[in-house]
Coordinates of C-alpha atoms in Angstrom, one line a residue:
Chain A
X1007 CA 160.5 180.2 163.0
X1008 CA 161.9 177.6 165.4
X1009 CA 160.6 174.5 164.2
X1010 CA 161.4 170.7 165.3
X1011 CA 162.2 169.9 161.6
X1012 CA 164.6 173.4 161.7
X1013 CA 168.4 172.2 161.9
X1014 CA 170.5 172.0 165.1
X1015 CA 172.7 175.2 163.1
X1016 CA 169.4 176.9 162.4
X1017 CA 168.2 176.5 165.6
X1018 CA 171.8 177.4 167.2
X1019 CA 171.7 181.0 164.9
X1020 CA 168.4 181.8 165.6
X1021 CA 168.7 181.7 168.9
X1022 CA 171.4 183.9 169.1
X1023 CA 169.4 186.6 167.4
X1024 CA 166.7 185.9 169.9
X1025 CA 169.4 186.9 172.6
X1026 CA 170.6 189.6 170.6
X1027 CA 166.9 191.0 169.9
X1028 CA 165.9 190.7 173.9
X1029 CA 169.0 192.7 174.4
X1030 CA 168.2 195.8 171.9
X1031 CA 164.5 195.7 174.0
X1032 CA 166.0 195.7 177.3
X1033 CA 167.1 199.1 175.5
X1034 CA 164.0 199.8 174.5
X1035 CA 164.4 199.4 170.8
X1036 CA 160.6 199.2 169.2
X1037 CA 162.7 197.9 166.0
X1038 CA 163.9 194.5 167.5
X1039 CA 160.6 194.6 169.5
X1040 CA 159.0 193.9 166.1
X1041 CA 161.8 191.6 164.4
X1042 CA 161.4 189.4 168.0
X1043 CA 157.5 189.5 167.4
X1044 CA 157.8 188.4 163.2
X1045 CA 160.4 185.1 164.7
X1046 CA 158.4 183.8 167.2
X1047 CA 154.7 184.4 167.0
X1048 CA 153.7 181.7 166.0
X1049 CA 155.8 179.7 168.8
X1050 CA 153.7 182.1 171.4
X1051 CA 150.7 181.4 170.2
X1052 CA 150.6 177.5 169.6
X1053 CA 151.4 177.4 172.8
X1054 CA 148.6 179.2 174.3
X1055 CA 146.2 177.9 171.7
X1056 CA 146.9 174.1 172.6
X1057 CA 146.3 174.9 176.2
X1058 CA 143.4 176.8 175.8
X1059 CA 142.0 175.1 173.1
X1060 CA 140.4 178.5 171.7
X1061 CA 142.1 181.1 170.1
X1062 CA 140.6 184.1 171.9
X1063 CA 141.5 183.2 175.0
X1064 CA 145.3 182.5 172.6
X1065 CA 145.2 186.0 171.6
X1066 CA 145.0 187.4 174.9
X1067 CA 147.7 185.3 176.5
X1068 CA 149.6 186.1 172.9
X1069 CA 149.3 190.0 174.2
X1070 CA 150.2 189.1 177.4
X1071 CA 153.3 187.5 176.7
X1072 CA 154.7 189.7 174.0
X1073 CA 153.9 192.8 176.7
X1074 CA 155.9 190.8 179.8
X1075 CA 158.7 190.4 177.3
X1076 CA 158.8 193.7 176.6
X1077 CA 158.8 194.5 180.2
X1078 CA 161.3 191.8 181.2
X1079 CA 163.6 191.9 178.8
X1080 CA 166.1 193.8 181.0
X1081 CA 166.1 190.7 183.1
X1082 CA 167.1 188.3 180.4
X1083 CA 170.5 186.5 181.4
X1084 CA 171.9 184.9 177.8
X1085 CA 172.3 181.2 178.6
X1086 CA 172.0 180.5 174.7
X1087 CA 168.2 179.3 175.8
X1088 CA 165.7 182.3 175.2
X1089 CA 163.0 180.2 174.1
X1090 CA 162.9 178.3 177.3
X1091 CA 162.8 181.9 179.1
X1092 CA 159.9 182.7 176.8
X1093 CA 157.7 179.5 177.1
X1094 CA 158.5 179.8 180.8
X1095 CA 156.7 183.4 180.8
X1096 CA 154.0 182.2 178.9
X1097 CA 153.2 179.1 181.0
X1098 CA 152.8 181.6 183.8
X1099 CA 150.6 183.4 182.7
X1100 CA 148.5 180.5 181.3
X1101 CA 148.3 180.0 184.9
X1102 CA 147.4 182.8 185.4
X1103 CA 144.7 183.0 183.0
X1104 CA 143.2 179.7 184.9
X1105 CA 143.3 181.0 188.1
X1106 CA 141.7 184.0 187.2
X1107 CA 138.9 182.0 185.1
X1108 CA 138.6 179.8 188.1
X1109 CA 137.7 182.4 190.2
X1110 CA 135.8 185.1 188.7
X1111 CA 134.5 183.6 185.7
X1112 CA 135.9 186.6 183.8
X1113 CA 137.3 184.1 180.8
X1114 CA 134.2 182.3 181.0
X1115 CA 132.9 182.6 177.7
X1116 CA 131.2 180.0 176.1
X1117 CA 130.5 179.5 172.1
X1118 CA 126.6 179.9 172.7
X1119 CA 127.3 183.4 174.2
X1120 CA 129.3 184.9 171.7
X1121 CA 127.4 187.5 170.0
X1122 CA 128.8 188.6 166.5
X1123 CA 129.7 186.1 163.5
X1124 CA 133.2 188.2 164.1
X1125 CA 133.9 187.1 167.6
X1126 CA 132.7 183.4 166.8
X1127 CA 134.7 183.5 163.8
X1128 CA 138.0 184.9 166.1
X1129 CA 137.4 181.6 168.4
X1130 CA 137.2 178.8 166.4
X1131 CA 139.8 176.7 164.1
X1132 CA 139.5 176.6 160.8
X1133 CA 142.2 174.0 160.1
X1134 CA 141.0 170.6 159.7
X1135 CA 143.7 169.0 161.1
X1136 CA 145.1 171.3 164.0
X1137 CA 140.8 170.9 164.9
X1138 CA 141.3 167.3 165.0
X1139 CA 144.5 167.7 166.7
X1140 CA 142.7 169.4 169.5
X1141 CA 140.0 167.2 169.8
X1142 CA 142.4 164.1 169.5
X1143 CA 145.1 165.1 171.8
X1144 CA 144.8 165.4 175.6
X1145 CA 146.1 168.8 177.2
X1146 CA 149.3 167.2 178.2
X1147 CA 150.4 165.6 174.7
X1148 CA 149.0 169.4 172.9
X1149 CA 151.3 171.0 175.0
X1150 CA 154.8 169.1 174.7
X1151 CA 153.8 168.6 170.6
X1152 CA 153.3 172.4 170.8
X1153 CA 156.5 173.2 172.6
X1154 CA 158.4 170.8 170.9
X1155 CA 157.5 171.3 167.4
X1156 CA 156.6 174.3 167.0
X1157 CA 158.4 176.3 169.8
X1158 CA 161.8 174.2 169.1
X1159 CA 162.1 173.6 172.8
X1160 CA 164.0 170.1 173.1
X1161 CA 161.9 167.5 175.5
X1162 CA 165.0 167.7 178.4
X1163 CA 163.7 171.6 178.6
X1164 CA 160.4 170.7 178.5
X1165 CA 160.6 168.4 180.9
X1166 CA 162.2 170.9 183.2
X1167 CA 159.8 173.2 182.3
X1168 CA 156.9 171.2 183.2
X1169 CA 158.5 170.1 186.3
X1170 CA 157.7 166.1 184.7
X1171 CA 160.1 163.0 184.1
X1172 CA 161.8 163.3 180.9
X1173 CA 160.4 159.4 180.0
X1174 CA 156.9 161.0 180.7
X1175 CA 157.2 163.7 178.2
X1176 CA 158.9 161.0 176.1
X1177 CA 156.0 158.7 176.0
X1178 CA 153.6 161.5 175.8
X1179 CA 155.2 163.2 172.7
X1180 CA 155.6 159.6 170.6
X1181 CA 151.7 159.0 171.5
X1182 CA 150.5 162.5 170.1
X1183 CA 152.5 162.3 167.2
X1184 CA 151.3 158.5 166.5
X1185 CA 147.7 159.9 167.0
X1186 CA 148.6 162.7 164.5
X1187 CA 149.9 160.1 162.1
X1188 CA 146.7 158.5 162.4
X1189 CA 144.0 161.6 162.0
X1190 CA 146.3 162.7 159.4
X1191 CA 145.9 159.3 157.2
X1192 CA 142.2 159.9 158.0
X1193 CA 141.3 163.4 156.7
X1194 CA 142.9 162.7 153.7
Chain B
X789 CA 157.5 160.2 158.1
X790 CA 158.1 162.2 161.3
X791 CA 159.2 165.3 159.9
X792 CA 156.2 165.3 157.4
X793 CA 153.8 165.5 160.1
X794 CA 156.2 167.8 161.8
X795 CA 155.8 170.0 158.8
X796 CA 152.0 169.7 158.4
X797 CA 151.2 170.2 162.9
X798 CA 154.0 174.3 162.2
X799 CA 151.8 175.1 159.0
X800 CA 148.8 174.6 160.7
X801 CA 149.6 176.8 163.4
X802 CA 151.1 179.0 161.6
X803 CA 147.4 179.5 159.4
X804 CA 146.1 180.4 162.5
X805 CA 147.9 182.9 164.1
X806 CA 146.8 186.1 164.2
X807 CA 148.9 189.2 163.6
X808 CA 148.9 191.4 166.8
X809 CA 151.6 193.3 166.5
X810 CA 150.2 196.9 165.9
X811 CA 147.7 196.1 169.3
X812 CA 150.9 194.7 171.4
X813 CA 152.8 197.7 169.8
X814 CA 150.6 200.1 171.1
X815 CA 149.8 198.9 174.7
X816 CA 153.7 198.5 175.4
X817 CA 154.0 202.2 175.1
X818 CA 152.3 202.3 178.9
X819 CA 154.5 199.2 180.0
X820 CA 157.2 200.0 182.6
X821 CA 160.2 198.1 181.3
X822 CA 162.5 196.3 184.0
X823 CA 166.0 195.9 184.8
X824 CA 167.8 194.5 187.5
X825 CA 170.1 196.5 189.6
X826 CA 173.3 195.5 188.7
X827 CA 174.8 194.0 192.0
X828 CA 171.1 191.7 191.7
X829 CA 171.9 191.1 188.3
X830 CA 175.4 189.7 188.7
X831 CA 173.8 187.6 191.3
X832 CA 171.0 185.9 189.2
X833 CA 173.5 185.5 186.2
X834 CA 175.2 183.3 189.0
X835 CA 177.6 180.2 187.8
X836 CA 176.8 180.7 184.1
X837 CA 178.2 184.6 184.0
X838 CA 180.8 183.1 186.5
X839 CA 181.9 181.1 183.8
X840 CA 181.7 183.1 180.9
X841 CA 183.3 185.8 182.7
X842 CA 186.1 183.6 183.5
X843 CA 186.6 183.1 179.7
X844 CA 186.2 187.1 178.9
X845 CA 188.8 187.6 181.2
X846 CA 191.0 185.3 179.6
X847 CA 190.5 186.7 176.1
X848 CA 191.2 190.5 177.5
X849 CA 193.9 189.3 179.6
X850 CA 195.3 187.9 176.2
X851 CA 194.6 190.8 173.9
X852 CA 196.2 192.9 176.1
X853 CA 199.0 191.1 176.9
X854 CA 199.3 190.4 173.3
X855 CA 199.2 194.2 172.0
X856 CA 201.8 195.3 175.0
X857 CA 204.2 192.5 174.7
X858 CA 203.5 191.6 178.0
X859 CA 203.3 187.9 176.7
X860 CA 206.7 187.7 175.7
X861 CA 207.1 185.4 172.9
X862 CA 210.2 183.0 172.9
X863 CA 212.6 184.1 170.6
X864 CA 212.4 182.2 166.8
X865 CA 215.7 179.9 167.2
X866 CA 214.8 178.6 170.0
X867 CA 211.3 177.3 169.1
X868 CA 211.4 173.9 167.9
X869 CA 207.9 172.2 166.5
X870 CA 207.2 169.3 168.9
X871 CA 203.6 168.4 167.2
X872 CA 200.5 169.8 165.4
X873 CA 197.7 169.8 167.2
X874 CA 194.4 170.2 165.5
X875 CA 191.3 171.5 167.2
X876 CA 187.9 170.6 166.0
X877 CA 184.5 172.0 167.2
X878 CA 183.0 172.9 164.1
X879 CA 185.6 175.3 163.4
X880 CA 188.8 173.9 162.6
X881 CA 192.5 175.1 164.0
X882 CA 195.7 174.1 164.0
X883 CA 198.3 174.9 166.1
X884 CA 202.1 173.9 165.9
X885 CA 203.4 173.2 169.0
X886 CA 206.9 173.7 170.2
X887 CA 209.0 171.5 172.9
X888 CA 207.6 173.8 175.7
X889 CA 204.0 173.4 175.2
X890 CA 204.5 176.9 173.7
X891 CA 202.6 178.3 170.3
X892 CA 204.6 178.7 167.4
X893 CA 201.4 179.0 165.1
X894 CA 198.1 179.2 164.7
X895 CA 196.0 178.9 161.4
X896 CA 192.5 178.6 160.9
X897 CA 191.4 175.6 158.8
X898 CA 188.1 176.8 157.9
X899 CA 185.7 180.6 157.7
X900 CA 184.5 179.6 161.2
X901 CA 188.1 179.2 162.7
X902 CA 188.7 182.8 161.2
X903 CA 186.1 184.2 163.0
X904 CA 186.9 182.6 166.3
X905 CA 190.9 183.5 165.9
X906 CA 189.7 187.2 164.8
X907 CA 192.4 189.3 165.6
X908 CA 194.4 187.2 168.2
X909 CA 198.4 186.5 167.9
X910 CA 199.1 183.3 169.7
X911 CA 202.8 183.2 169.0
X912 CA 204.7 182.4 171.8
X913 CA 202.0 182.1 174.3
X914 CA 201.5 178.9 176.3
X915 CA 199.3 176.5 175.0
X916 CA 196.8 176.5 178.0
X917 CA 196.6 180.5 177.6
X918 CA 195.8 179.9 173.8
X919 CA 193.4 177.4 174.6
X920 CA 191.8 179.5 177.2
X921 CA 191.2 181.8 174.8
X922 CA 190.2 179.7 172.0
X923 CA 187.8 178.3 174.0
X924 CA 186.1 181.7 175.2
X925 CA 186.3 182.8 171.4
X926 CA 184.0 179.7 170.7
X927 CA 182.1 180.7 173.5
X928 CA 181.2 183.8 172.6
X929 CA 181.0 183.3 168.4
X930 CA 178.1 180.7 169.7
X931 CA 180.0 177.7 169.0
X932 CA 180.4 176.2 172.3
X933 CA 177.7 176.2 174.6
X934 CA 177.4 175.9 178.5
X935 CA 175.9 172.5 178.5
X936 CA 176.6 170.3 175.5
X937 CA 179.9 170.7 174.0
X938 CA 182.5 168.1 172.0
X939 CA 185.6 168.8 170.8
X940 CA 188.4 166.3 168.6
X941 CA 191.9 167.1 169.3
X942 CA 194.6 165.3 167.0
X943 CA 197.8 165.3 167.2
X944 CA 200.4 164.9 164.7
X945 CA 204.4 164.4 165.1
X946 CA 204.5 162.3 168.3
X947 CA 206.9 159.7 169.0
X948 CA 205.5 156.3 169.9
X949 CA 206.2 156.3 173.5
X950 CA 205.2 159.8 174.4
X951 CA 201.7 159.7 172.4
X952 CA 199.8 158.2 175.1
X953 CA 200.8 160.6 177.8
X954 CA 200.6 164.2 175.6
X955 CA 197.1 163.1 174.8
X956 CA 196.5 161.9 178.5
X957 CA 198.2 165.6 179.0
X958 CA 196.7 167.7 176.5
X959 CA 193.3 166.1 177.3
X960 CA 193.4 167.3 181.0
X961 CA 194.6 170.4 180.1
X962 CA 191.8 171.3 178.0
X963 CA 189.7 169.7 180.4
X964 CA 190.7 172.0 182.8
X965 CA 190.1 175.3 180.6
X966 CA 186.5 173.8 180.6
X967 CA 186.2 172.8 184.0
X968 CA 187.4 176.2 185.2
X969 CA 184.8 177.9 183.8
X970 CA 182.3 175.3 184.7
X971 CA 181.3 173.9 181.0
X972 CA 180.9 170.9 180.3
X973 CA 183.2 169.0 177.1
X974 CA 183.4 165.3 176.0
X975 CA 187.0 165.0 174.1
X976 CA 188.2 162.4 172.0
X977 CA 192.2 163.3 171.6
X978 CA 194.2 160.9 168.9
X979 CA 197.3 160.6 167.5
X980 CA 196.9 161.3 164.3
X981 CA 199.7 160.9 160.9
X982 CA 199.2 163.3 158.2
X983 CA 200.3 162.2 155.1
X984 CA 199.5 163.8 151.4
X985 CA 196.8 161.6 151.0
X986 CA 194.7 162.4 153.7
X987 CA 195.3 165.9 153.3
X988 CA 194.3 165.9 149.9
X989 CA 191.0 164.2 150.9
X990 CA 190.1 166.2 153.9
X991 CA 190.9 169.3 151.4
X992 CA 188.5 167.4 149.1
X993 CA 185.5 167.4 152.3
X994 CA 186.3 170.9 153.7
X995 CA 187.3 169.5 156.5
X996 CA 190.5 169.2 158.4
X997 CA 192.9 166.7 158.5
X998 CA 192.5 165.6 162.4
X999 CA 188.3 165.1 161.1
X1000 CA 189.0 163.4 158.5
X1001 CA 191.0 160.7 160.0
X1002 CA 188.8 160.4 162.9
X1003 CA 186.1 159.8 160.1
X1004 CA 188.6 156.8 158.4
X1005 CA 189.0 155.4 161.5
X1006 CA 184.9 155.5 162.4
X1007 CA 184.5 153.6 159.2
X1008 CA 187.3 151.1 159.8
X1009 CA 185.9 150.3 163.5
X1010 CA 182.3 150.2 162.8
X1011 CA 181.5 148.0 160.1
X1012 CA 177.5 149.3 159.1
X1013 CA 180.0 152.1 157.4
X1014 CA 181.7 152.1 154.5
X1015 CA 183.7 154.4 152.5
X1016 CA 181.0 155.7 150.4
X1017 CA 180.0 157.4 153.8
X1018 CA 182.8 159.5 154.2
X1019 CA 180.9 162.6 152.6
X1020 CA 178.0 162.3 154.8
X1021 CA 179.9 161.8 158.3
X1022 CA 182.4 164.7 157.2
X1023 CA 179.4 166.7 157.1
X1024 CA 178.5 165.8 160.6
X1025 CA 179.1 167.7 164.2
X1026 CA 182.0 166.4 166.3
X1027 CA 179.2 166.1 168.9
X1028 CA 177.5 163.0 166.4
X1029 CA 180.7 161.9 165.1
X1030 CA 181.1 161.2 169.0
X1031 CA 178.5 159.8 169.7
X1032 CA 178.4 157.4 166.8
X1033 CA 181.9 156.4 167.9
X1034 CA 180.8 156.0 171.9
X1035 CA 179.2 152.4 170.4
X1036 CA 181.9 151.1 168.1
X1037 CA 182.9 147.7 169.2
X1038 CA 186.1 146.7 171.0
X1039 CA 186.1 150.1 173.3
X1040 CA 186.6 149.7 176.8
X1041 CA 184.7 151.3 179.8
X1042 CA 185.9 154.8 179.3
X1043 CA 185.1 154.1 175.9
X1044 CA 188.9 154.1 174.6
X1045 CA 190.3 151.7 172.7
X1046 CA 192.3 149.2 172.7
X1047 CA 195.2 151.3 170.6
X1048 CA 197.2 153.5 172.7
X1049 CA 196.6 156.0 170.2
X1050 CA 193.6 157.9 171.6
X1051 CA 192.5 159.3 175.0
X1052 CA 188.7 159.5 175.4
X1053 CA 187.2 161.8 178.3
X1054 CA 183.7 162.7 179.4
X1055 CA 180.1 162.0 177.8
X1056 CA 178.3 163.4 175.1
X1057 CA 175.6 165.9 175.9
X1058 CA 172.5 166.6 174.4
X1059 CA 171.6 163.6 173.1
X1060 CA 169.8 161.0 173.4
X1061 CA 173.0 157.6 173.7
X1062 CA 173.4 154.3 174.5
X1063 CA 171.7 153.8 178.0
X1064 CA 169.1 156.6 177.3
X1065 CA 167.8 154.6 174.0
X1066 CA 167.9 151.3 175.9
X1067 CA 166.3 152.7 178.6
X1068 CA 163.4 154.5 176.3
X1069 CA 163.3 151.2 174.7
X1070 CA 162.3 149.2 177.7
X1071 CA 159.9 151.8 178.7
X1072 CA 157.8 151.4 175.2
X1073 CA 158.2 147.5 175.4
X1074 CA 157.1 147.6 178.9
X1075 CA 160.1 145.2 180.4
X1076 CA 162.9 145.4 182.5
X1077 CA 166.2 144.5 181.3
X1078 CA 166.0 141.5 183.8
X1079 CA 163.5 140.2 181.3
X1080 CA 165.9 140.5 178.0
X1081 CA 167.7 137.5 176.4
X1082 CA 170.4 139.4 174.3
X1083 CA 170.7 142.8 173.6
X1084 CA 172.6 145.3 171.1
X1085 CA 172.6 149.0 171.1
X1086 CA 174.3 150.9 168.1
X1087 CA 174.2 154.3 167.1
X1088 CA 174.7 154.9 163.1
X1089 CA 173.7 157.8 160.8
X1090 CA 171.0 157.2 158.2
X1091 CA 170.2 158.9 155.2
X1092 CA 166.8 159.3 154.5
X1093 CA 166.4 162.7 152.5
X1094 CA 168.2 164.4 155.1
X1095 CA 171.0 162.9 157.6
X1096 CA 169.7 161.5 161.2
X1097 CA 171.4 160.3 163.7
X1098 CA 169.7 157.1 165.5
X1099 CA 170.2 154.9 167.9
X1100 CA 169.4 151.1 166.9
X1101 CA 168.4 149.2 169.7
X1102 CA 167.9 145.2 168.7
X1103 CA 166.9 142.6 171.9
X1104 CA 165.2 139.5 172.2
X1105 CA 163.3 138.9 175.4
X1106 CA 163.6 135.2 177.3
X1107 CA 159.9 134.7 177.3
X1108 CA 159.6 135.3 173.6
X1109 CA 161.9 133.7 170.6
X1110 CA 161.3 136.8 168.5
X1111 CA 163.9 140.0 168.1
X1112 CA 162.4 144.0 168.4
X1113 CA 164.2 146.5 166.5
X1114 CA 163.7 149.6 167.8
X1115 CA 165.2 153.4 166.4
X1116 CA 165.6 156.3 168.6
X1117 CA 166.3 159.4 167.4
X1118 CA 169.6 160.8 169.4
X1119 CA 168.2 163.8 168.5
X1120 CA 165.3 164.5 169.9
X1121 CA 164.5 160.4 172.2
X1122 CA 161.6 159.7 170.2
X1123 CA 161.5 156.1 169.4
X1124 CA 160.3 154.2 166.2
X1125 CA 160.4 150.7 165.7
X1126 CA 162.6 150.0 162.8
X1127 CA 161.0 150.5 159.8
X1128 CA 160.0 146.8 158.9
X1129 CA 159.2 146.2 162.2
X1130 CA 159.5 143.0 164.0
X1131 CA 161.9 140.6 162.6
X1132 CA 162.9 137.3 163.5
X1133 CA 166.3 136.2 164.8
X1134 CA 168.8 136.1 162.3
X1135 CA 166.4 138.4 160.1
X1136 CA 168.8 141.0 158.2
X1137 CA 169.5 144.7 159.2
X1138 CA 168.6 146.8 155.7
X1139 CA 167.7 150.0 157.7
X1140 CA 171.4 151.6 157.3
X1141 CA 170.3 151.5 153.5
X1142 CA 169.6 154.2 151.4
X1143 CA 172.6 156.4 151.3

């Protein structure tokens, strides 16, 4: 997995098997499809989780993503910065997902409508902590913690991703992680 | 600290995600896949395949000009060594040079250099060919990027008067490789003396003999390091061992020296340096840099379990008689004060501790 605490090397090789994977799936290879899936789940889904806060709504956009990959895969030009490529994909359709909430209400489930323990259990967050961290965090510092740590994305990217000054997503990152710190010291 | 909560926010997420793969799996087997045409494609890769292409072109131009004896190499009387020169990315060459610029040899100093040199003859062939396709090997290995890129050149068998213009020389030249294909490099070219002893030690580090001076001379400049650092900063990137060097004292504005014995050109990429820090700095304080008394920026490598590269940014504002200590990371801008905190003037520096 691409992780913040992941070496520059590490980083640097697994990024080139990211580019290599996209390119076997532009071929249609179900093989690397799978491989690509195993590296960076957990990337595509923090990041959908910290912006929607519920991991329903995470699993969907999860689907989403993984199926536009698959489909655009064939457009991928190597620049040695896949990751960006993917988080860019899934931010639009995160979009997506809002607009589409926004205006038909389709995503509008609430916790009080949800019908079987099985669904309910699907939706909420067992772990202490990341709970805390989305209760503790605002949307903003979730998402550049998310992209940062867990998707490996470096906060220049992110803050061309977000379209936001770098020092913004500077200050944003050091307050969530001093927040973290904190609930951290707390729960223990 | 940081990389413990790090550690902690990646396992949590991790606990949580689902496995989808046999839903995703089956719903892509109605997905349309898409491609683009290829005269769209060419387009959209714009400047980056540009460039790369550039450098492909180079390395087939010199395979085949290699395997037809198109390249003609200059015949072995003739060839005279002039200097080493010793190329340092991560991978490690060296290659003799004769009195026309030209190749006599080229052997890799470490496994990555093998990889990158592959299959390639270089003797006889100019040295901005070679370096063309040295640099398109690195390219395409992964170990030069478009972006963020450093590179140590040193150079061994000079005469006294003609150092400062080769380097000056073999600088632009390799600039120019770069700059043709539209990459970006910061360069630090030296003159360099090989002796036993320093080959016996950079054979003792794995490293070669042009790193390993550079890393003597980092630890006679800078005086936070010593000599039981050598191990750790032979370990480093040329991109770190860079940018710890862009704030030794006693370099001038293009951040030479005041020896005529290296040529520095262009800034290191891809990390957070000198102004950046200061700048981040400021913004967590909250002041301008109208409202600072004194103010020093160095950027050192610490050991604290694992090597990090920070940027230690000490200034004293005019309003207040007290000194802030601040770390940031060069890796990734996030900024810490120093651990101990606020100190007053005169208070001493014990964060470089530790190794």
């Amino acid at each position: 997995m691409l992780v913040a605490v992941s070496t520059t090397e590490e980083i640097r090789s697994k990024n080139h098997r990211i580019e290599e994977l996209l390119l076997s799936i532009s071929e249609g290879q179900m093989q690397a499809f799978e491989e690509l899936y195993g590296i960076i789940k957990t990337e595509v889904f923090s990041y959908a989780l910290s912006k929607t806060g519920n991991k329903s709504d995470a699993s969907d956009i999860m689907q989403d993503t993984f199926l536009q990959i698959y489909r655009k895969a064939g457009l991928y030009n190597p620049r040695g910065k896949p990751m960006a490529w993917i988080m860019t994909i899934e931010l639009n359709l995160i979009r997506r997902f809002y607009q589409l909430k926004s205006r038909t209400g389709v995503y509008d489930e609430t916790f009080e409508n949800v019908a079987s323990e099985e669904e309910l259990e699907n939706k909420v967050i067992n772990d202490t902590f990341l709970a805390e961290m989305m209760e503790r965090l605002t949307d903003e510092e979730r998402e550049v913690v998310a992209l940062h740590v867990v998707s490996g994305l470096k906060h220049r990217e992110i803050a061309k991703m977000l379209k936001r000054p770098l020092s913004t997503i500077l200050s944003k990152y050091n307050r969530a992680i001093k927040k973290l710190q904190k609930t951290q010291k707390e729960i223990k | 600290m940081r990389n413990k909560i790090k550690k902690r926010i990646v396992d949590a997420f991790e606990k949580e995600t689902p496995n989808l793969y046999d839903k995703i799996a089956e719903k892509s087997k109605g997905v349309e896949r898409e491609f683009s045409p290829i005269s769209e494609r060419s387009k959209t890769k714009g400047l980056v395949f540009k460039k790369i292409s550039a450098l492909l072109c180079s390395l087939i131009v010199f395979a085949i000009g290699v395997s037809t004896g198109l390249m003609i190499p200059l015949p072995e009387k003739e060839a005279k060594a002039q200097a080493s020169l010793y190329i340092d990315v991560n991978p490690s060459i060296e290659l003799i040079i004769g009195e026309e610029n030209e190749v006599l040899s080229c052997n890799a100093v470490n496994e990555d250099a093998q990889k990158v040199i592959g299959d390639m003859e270089f003797k006889g062939i100019g040295l901005k060919t070679a370096m063309n396709a040295i640099v398109g090997s690195m390219y395409v290995n992964g170990y030069l990027s478009v972006e963020e890129n450093s590179m140590l050149l040193s150079v061994d068998g000079l005469e006294a008067e003609t150092i400062q213009d080769f380097l000056t020389e073999i600088t632009e030249q390799v600039n120019k490789v770069f700059e043709e294909n539209e990459m970006n490099c910061s360069i630090i070219a030296q003159s360099i003396s090989v002796t036993e002893e320093l080959k016996t030690r950079a054979q003792g580090e794995g490293v070669s003999v042009g790193k390993m001076y550079f890393v003597q001379k980092m630890i006679s400049s800078i005086e936070e390091l010593a000599e039981s650092d050598t191990e750790m900063l032979a370990e480093l990137s040329i991109k770190d061992l860079n940018l710890i060097y862009s704030t030794r004292p006693g370099r001038d504005e293009q951040g030479n020296g005041k020896k005529q014995d290296e040529y520095v050109s262009g800034k290191v990429e891809g990390r957070f340096g000198e102004e950046e820090a200061l700048s981040l700095v400021l913004e967590e304080l909250g002041v301008s840099l109208q409202e600072v008394e004194r103010v020093s920026v160095k950027i050192l490598p610490f050991n604290r379990g694992e090597v990090e590269i920070v940027c230690v940014v000490s200034l004293t504002l005019k309003e207040e008689n007290k000194e802030y200590r601040y770390e940031v990371d060069c890796q990734t801008g996030e900024v810490c004060e120093e651990q101990g905190g606020l100190v007053e003037p005169g208070g001493g520096h014990s964060g470089h501790g530790g190794r």
